[in-house]
Coordinates of C-alpha atoms in Angstrom, one line a residue:
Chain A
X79 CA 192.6 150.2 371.5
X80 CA 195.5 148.7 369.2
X81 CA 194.4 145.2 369.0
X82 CA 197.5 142.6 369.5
X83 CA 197.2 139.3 367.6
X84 CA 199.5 136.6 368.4
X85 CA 197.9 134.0 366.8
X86 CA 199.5 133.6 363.7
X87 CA 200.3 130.1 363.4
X88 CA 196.2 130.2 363.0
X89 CA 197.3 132.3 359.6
X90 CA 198.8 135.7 358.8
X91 CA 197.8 138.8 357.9
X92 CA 198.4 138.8 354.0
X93 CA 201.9 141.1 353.3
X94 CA 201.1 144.3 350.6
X95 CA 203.5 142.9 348.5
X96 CA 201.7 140.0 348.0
X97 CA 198.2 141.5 347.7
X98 CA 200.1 143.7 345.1
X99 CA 201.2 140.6 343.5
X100 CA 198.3 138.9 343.1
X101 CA 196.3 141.8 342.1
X102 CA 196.4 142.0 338.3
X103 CA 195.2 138.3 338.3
X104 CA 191.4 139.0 339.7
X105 CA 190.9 141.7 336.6
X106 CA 193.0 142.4 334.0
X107 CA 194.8 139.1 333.4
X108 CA 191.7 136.8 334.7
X109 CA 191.9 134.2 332.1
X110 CA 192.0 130.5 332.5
X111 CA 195.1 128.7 332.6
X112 CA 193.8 125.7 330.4
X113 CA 193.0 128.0 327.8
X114 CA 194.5 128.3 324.6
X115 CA 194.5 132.1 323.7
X116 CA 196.7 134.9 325.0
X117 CA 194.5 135.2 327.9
X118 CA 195.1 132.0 329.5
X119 CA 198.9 131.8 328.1
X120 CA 199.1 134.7 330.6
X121 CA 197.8 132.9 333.4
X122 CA 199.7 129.6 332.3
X123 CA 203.3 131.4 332.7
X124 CA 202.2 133.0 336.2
X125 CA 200.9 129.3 337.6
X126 CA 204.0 128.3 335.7
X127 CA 206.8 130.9 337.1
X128 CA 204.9 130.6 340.7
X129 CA 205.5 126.5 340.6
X130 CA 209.4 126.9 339.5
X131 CA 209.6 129.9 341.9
X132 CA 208.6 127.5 344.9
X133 CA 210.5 124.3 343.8
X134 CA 213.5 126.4 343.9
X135 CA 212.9 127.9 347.5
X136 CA 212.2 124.1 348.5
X137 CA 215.0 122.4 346.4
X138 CA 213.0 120.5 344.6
X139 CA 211.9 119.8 340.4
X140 CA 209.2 122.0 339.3
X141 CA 207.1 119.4 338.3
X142 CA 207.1 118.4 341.5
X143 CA 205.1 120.9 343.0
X144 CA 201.2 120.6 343.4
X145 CA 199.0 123.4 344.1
X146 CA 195.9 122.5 346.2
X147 CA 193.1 124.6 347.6
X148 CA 194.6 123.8 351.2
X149 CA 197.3 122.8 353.5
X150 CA 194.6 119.9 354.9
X151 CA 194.3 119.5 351.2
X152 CA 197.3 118.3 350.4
X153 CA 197.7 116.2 353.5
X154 CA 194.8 114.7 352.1
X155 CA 196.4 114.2 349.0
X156 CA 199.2 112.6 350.1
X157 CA 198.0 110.1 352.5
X158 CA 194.8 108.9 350.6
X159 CA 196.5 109.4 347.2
X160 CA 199.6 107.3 348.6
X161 CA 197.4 105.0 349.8
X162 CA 194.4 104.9 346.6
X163 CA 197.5 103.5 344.1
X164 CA 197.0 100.2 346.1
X165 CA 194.5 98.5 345.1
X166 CA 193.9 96.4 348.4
X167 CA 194.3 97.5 352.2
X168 CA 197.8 96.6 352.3
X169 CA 200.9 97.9 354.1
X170 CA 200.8 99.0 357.6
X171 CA 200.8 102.7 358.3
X172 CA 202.7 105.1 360.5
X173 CA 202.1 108.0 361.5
X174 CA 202.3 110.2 365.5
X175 CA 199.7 110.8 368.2
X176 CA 200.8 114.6 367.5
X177 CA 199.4 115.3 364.1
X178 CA 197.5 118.4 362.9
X179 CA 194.0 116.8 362.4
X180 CA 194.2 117.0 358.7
X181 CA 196.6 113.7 359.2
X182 CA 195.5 112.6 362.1
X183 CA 191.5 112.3 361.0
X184 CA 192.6 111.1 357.4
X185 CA 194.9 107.8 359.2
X186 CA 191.7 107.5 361.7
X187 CA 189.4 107.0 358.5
X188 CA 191.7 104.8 356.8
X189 CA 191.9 102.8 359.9
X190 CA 188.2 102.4 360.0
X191 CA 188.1 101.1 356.6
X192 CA 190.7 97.9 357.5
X193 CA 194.3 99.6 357.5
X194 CA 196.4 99.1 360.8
X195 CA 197.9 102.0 361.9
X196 CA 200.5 102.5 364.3
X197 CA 200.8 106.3 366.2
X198 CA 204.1 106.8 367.7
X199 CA 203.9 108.2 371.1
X200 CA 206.1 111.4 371.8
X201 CA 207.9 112.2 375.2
X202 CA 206.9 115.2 377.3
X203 CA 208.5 117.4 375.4
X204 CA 206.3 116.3 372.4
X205 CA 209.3 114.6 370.3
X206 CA 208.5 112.1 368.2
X207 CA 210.0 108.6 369.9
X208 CA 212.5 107.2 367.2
X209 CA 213.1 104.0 368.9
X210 CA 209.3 103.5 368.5
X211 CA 209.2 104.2 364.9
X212 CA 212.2 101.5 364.2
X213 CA 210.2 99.3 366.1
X214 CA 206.7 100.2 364.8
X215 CA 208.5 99.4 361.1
X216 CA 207.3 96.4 359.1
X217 CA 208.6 95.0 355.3
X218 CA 204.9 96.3 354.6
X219 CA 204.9 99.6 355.8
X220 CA 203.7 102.0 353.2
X221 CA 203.7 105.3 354.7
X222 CA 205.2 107.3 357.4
X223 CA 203.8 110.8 357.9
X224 CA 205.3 112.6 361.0
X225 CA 205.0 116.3 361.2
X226 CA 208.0 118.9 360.9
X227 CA 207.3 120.9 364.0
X228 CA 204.1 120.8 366.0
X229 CA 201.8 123.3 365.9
X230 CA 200.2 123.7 369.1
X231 CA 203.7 123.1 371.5
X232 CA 205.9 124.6 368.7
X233 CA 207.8 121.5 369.8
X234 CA 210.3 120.9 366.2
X235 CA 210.3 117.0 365.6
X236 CA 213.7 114.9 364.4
X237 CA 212.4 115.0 360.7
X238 CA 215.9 114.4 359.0
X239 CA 216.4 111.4 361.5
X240 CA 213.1 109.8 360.4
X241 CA 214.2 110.5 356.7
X242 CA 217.5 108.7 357.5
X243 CA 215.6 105.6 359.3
X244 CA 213.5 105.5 356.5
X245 CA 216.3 105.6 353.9
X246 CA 218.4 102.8 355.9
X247 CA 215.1 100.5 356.2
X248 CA 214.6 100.9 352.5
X249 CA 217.7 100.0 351.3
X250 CA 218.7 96.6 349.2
X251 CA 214.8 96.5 349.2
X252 CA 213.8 96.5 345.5
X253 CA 209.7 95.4 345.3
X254 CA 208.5 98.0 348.4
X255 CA 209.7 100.5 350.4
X256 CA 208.3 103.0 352.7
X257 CA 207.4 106.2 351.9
X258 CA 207.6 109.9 354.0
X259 CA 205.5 112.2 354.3
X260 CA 205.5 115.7 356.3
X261 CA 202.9 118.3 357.4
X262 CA 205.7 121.1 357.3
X263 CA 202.9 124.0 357.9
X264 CA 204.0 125.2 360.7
X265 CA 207.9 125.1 360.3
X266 CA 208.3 127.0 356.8
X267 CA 208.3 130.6 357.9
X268 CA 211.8 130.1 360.1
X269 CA 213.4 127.3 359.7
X270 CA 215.7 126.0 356.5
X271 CA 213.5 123.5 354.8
X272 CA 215.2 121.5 351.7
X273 CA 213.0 118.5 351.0
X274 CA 216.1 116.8 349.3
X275 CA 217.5 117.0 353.0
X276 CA 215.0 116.2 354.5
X277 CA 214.3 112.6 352.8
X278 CA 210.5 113.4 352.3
X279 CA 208.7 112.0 349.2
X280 CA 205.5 113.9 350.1
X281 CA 205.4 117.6 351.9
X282 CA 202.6 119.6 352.6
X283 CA 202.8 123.1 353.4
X284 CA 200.5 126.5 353.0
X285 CA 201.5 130.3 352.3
X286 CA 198.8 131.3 355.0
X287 CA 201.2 130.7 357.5
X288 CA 203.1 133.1 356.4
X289 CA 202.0 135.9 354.8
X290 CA 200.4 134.0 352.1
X291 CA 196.5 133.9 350.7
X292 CA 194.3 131.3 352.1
X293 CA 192.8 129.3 349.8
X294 CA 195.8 127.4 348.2
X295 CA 198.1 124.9 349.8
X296 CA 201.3 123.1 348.5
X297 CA 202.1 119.7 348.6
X298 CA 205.8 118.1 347.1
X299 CA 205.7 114.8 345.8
X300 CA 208.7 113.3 344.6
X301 CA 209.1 112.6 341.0
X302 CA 209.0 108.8 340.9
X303 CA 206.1 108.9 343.8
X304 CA 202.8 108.2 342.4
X305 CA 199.4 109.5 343.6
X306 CA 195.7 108.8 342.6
X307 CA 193.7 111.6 342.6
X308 CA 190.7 112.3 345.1
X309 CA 188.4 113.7 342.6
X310 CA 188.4 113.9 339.1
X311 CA 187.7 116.2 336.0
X312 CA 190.7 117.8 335.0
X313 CA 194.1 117.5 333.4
X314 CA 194.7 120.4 336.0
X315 CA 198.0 119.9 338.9
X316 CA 199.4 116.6 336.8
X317 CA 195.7 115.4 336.9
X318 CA 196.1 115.5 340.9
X319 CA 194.1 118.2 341.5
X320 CA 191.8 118.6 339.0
X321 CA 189.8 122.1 338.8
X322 CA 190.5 125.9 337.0
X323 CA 193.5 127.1 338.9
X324 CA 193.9 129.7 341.3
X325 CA 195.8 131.5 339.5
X326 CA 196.0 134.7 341.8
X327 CA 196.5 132.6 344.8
X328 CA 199.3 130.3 343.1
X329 CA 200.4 134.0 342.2
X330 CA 200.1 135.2 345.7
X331 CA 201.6 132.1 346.7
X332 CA 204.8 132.1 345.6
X333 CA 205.6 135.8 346.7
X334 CA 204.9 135.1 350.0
X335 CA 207.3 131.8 349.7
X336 CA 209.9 134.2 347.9
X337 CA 209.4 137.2 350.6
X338 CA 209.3 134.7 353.9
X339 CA 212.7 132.5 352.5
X340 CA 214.5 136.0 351.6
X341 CA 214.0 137.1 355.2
X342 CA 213.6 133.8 356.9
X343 CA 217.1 134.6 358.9
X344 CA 216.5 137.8 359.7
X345 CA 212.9 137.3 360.6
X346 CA 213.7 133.9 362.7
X347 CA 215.9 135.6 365.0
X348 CA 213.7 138.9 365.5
X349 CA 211.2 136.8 366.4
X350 CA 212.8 134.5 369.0
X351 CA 214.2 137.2 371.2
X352 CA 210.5 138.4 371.5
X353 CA 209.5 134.8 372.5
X354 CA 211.7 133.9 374.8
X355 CA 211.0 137.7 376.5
X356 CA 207.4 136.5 376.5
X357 CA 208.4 133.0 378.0
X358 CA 210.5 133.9 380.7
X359 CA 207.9 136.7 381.7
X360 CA 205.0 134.6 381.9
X361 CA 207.0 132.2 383.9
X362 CA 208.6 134.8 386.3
X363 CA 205.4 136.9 386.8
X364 CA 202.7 134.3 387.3
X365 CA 202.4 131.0 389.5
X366 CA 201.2 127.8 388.8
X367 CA 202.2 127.8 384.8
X368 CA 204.8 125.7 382.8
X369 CA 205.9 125.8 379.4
X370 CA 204.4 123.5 377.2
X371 CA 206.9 121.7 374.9
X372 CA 210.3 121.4 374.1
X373 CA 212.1 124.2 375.6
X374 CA 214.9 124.3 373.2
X375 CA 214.1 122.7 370.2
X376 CA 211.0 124.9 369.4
X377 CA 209.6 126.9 367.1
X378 CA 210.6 130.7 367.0
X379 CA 207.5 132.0 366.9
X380 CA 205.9 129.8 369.5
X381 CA 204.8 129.9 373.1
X382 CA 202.7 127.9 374.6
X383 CA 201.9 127.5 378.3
X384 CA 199.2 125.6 380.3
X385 CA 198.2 127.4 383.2
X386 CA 196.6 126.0 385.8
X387 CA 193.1 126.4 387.8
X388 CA 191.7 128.2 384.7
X389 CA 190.2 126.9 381.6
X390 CA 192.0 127.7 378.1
X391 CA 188.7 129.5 376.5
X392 CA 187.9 131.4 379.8
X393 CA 191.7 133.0 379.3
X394 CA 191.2 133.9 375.6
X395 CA 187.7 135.6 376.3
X396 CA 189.1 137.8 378.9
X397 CA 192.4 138.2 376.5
X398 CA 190.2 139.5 373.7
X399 CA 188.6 142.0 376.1
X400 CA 191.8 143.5 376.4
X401 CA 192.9 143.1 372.7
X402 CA 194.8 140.6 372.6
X403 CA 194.3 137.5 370.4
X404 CA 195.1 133.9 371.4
X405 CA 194.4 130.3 371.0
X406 CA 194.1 127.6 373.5
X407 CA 193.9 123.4 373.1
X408 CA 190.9 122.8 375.7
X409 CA 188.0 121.2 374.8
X410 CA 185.9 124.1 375.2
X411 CA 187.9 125.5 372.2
X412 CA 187.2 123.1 369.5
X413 CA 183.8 121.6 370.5
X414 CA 185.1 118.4 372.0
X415 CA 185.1 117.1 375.2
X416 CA 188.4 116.5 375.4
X417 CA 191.1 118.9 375.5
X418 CA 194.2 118.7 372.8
X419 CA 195.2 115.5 372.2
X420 CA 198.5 116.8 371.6
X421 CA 199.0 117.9 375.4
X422 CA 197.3 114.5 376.3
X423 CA 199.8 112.6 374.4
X424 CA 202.3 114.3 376.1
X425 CA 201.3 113.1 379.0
X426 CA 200.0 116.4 380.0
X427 CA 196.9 115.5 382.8
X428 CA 193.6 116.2 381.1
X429 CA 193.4 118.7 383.8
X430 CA 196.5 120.8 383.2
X431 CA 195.4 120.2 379.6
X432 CA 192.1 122.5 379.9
X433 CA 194.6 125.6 380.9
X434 CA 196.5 125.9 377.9
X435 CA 197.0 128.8 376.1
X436 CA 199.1 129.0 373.0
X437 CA 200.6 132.7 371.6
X438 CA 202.2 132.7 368.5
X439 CA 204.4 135.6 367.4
X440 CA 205.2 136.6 363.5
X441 CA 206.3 139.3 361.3
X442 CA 204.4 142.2 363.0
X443 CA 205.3 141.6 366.7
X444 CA 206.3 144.1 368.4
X445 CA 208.3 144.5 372.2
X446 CA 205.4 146.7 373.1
X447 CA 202.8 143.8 372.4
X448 CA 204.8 141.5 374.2
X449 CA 205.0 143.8 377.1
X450 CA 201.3 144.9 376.9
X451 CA 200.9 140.8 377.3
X452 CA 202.7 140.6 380.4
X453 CA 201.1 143.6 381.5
X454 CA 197.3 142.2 380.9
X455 CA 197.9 138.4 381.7
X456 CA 198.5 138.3 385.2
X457 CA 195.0 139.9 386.0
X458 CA 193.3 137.8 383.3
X459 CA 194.9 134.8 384.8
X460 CA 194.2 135.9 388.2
X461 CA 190.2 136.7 387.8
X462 CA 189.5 133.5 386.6
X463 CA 191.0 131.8 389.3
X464 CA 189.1 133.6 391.8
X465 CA 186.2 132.2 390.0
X466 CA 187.2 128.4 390.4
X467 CA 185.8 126.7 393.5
X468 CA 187.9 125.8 396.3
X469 CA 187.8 122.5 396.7
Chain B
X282 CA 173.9 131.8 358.8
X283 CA 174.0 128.6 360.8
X284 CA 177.8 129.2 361.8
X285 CA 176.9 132.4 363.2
X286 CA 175.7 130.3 366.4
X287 CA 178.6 129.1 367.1
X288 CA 179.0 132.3 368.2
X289 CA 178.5 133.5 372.1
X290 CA 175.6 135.9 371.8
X291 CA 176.2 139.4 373.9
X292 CA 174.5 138.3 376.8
X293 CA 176.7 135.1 377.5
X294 CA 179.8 137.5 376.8
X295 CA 178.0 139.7 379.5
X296 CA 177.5 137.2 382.0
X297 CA 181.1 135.8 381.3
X298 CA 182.8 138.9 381.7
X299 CA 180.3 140.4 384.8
X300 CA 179.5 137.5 386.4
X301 CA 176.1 137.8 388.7
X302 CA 177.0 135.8 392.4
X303 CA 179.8 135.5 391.9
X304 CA 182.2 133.8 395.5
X305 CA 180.9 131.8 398.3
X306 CA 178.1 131.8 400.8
X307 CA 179.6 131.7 404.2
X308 CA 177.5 128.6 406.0
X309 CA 175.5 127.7 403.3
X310 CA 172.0 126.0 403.9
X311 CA 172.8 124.0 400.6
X312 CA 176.0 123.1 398.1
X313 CA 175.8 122.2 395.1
X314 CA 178.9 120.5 393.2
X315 CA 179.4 119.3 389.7
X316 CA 181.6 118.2 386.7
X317 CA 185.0 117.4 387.5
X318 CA 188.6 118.8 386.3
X319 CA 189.3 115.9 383.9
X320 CA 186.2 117.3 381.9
X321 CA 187.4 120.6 382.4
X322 CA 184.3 122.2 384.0
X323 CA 183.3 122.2 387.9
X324 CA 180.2 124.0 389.3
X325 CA 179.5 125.2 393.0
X326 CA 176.7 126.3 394.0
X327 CA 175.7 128.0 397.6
X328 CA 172.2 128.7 398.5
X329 CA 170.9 130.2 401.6
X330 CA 167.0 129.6 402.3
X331 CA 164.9 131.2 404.6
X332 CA 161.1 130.6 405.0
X333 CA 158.4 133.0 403.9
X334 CA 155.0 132.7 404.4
X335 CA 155.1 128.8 404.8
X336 CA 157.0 128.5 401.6
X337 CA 161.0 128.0 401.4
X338 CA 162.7 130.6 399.2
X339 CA 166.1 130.9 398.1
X340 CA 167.4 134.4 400.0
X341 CA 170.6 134.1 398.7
X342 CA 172.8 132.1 396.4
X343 CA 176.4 132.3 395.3
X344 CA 178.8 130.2 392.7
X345 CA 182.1 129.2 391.5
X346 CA 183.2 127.8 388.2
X347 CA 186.2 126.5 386.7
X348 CA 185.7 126.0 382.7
X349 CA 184.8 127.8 379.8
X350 CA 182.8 131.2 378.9
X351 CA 179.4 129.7 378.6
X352 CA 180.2 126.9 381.9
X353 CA 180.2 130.6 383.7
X354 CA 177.7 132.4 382.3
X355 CA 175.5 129.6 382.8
X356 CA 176.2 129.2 386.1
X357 CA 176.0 133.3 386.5
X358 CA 172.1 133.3 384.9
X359 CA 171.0 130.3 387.0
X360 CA 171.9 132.5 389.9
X361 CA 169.9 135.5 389.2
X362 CA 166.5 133.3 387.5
X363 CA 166.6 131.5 390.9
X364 CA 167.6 134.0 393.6
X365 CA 164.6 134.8 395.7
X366 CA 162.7 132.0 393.7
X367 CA 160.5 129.8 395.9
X368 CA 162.7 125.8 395.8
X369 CA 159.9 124.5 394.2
X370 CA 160.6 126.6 391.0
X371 CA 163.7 126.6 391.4
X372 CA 163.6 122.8 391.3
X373 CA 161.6 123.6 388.0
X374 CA 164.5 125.2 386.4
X375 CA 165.6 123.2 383.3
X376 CA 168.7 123.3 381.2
X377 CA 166.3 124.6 378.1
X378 CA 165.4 127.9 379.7
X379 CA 168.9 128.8 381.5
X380 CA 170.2 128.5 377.3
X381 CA 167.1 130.4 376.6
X382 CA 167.6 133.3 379.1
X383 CA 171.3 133.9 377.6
X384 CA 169.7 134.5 374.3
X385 CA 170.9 130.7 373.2
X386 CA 174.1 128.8 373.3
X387 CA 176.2 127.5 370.8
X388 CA 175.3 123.6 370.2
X389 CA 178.7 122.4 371.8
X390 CA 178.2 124.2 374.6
X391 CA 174.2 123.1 375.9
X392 CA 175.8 120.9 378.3
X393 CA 177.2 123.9 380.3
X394 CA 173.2 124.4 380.7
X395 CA 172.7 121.1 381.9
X396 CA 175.5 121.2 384.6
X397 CA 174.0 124.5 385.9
X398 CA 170.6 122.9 386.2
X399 CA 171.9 119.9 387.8
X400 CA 174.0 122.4 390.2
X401 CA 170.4 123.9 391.1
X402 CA 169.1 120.7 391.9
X403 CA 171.8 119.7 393.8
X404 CA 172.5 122.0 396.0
X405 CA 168.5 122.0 396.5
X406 CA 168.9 118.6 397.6
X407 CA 171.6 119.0 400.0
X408 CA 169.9 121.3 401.9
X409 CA 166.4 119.0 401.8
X410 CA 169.2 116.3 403.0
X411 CA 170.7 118.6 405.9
X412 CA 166.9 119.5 407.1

């Protein structure tokens, strides 16, 4: 049975060209990039030509690229590292009730050690609530970190407007100002993403979203932002991320940036056709189900539903059966007992919130696996139900 | 190794996707009902009981989940270890050995085994409560 996998905003399969990239960098040119012979000149110029390779894509310096081992990583990074350069708990944070965990956890923790944070709430489409951030804005607010496009609802957030509220609420201020930080993970692949644009002093992203190794993340920071470290012993990443380089992930890195910008166009509207053929099918063949998220502003690649009388984990067991590879935001799925707090934030009930399922298309989707989804999914969806009590 | 048990062993995977009992006993001597849908997971259990040489057995016994792989194959197993089971050992059943008989459950998931045990009980109980 050909197995279809429509979970890629989990991560991607890593494209040949990339593997073929990073190849020479486990064997023949292993050496470390610290190192002063010919060996690790070699891997200096590849970490080198992979950091100006990346600023470029993203519009920014090369210096202001920093290679970490993770997209949470570098969320990480930035929040804490924002955070670390002052010395006592002060300025109020901001951040949204929608965050990947690798924000959302790090603000929690923060809070728990005597910083106030503010999460904005979203409407039911999961945008971010501007009005609340203007509001939620103090003279002493450090940081704003608000996602670029939410991974779970695919719903895109108003990232240049933030930038631009930001912006106007720093300005004529000379002694403080606020700083911006996106998780831009799941936006990359499709969408234009110029971090001059966008306003962002700090941007985290990962090239095993698209096509890219896992093991190494990206984050921007602006040149005249400032970070302290999370661990030390090493000159290595401006001292930020101190530790022998990656050098054939960095490598592998910046081909899959180069590869998923060159076709970003091409790739963005491919994709979206096969969604929406996905969406409307779901929604046309089966009842009791609605979208999750914003119907329009959304990511190409994303569809997410919450189906209900069923449980989200239930769904993906019986979906694997068949071959076909899914992800859900009920609690059964990640080990809590809640389900997503995404969908709850939404204002999703916790109870529509235990039937979502969440496909996410990429590069290798084909019509036929979309099809072969509408085929299977009504039965799946159907068997569990007749399993659920009548009550 | 440890993550490894996070994963559902074969017989949970069996139970999930061939689920023993499965429906609803038509006039049930005893229902059984827990969880809720804000949690996510809801149990029903049916049990019919007959008598058999002065003790009372289970004859026949039927379920229905809403919720996750293991909340039905929990509920599937507790079906067949009690089905024909005097209520006395039925009553006995505990959380430990329904986890047991699926060849173990991942951590997060033991408290599927508890609602199946409690499900037992309680539809034990209504029928002690309808006698």
């Amino acid at each position: 049975m050909d197995k279809v996998y429509l979970d890629y905003a989990a991560t991607t399969p890593v494209r040949p060209e990339v593997v073929e990239a990073m190849r020479p960098y486990w064997g023949e040119k292993f050496g470390n990039a610290s190192s002063l012979h010919s060996f690790g000149k070699e891997a200096r110029i590849a970490v080198e030509e992979a950091r100006e390779k990346i600023a470029s894509i993203l519009n920014a310096e090369t210096e202001e690229i920093v290679f970490t081992g993770s997209i949470t990583e570098s969320d990480n990074l930035a929040i804490l590292g924002l955070t670390g350069r002052f010395p006592e708990k002060v300025g109020q944070l901001i951040t949204s009730e929608i965050e990947h965990h690798a924000v959302l956890d790090t603000f929690i923790t923060l809070e728990k050690r005597g910083y106030r944070v503010s999460y904005l709430p979203v409407n039911q489409e999961g945008q971010v609530n501007l009005k609340a951030l203007e509001e939620a804005l103090r003279t002493k607010t450090l940081l704003v970190s608000v996602m670029s496009a939410n991974n779970e609802v695919g719903t895109i957030e108003p990232v240049e407007e933030i930038g631009e509220i930001i912006n106007a609420f720093n300005k004529g201020k000379k002694d403080w100002r606020v700083y911006f930080h996106t998780d831009a993970a799941a936006f990359f692949e499709y969408l234009p993403l110029d971090v001059k644009r966008l306003k962002v002093d700090l941007l985290s992203l990962g090239p095993h979203k698209f096509g890219g190794p896992k093991g190494v993340g990206v984050l921007y920071v602006k040149k005249d932002v400032s970070l302290s470290p999370l661990y030390f012993g090493g000159h290595q990443e401006f001292g930020l991320c101190p530790g022998t380089e990656a050098v054939p992930l960095i490598v592998g890195a910046a081909k899959a940036f180069e590869l998923a910008s060159k076709e970003k166009e091409e790739n963005k509207n491919r994709v979206t056709v096969l969604r929406d053929r996905l969406i409307k099918g779901v929604l046309e063949k089966i009842p009791g189900v609605f979208l999750t998220g914003d119907a329009e502003r959304r990511l190409p690649g994303l569809a997410s539903f919450s189906f209900r009388d069923v449980e989200g984990e239930a769904v993906l067991l019986r979906l694997d059966k068949e071959g076909i590879a899914a992800s859900s935001g009920s609690a059964c799925t990640s080990g809590e007992l809640k389900p997503s707090h995404v969908l709850l934030a939404m204002g999703i009930p916790p109870e529509e919130a235990h039937g979502s399922v969440r496909f996410s298309l990429g590069r290798e989707t084909t019509k036929e696996d979309i099809d072969y989804v509408l085929e299977k999914l009504p039965r799946v969806i159907e068997d569990i139900r007749k399993m659920t009590p009548k009550l | 190794m440890s993550d490894l048990s996070n994963l559902y062993s074969e017989k949970v995977l069996d139970h999930f996707q061939n689920p023993r009992n499965l429906g609803e006993i038509k006039n049930p001597d005893g229902v059984g009902t827990v969880g809720n849908r804000v949690c996510g997971d809801i149990m029903r259990l049916f049990i019919k009981v007959e008598e058999k040489n002065g003790e009372e057995i289970i004859k026949d016994v039927k379920f229905q989940t809403l919720g996750c792989g293991a909340a039905i194959a929990t509920s599937s197993i507790a079906t067949e270890l009690i089905k024909g089971k005097p209520l006395s050992q039925a009553l006995a059943l505990t959380n430990k050995a329904i986890a047991e008989a699926l060849g173990g459950l991942p951590k997060a998931k033991m408290h599927c085994s508890v609602l199946a045990a409690d499900a037992v009980k309680k539809a034990i109980e209504d029928f002690r409560r309808k006698k």
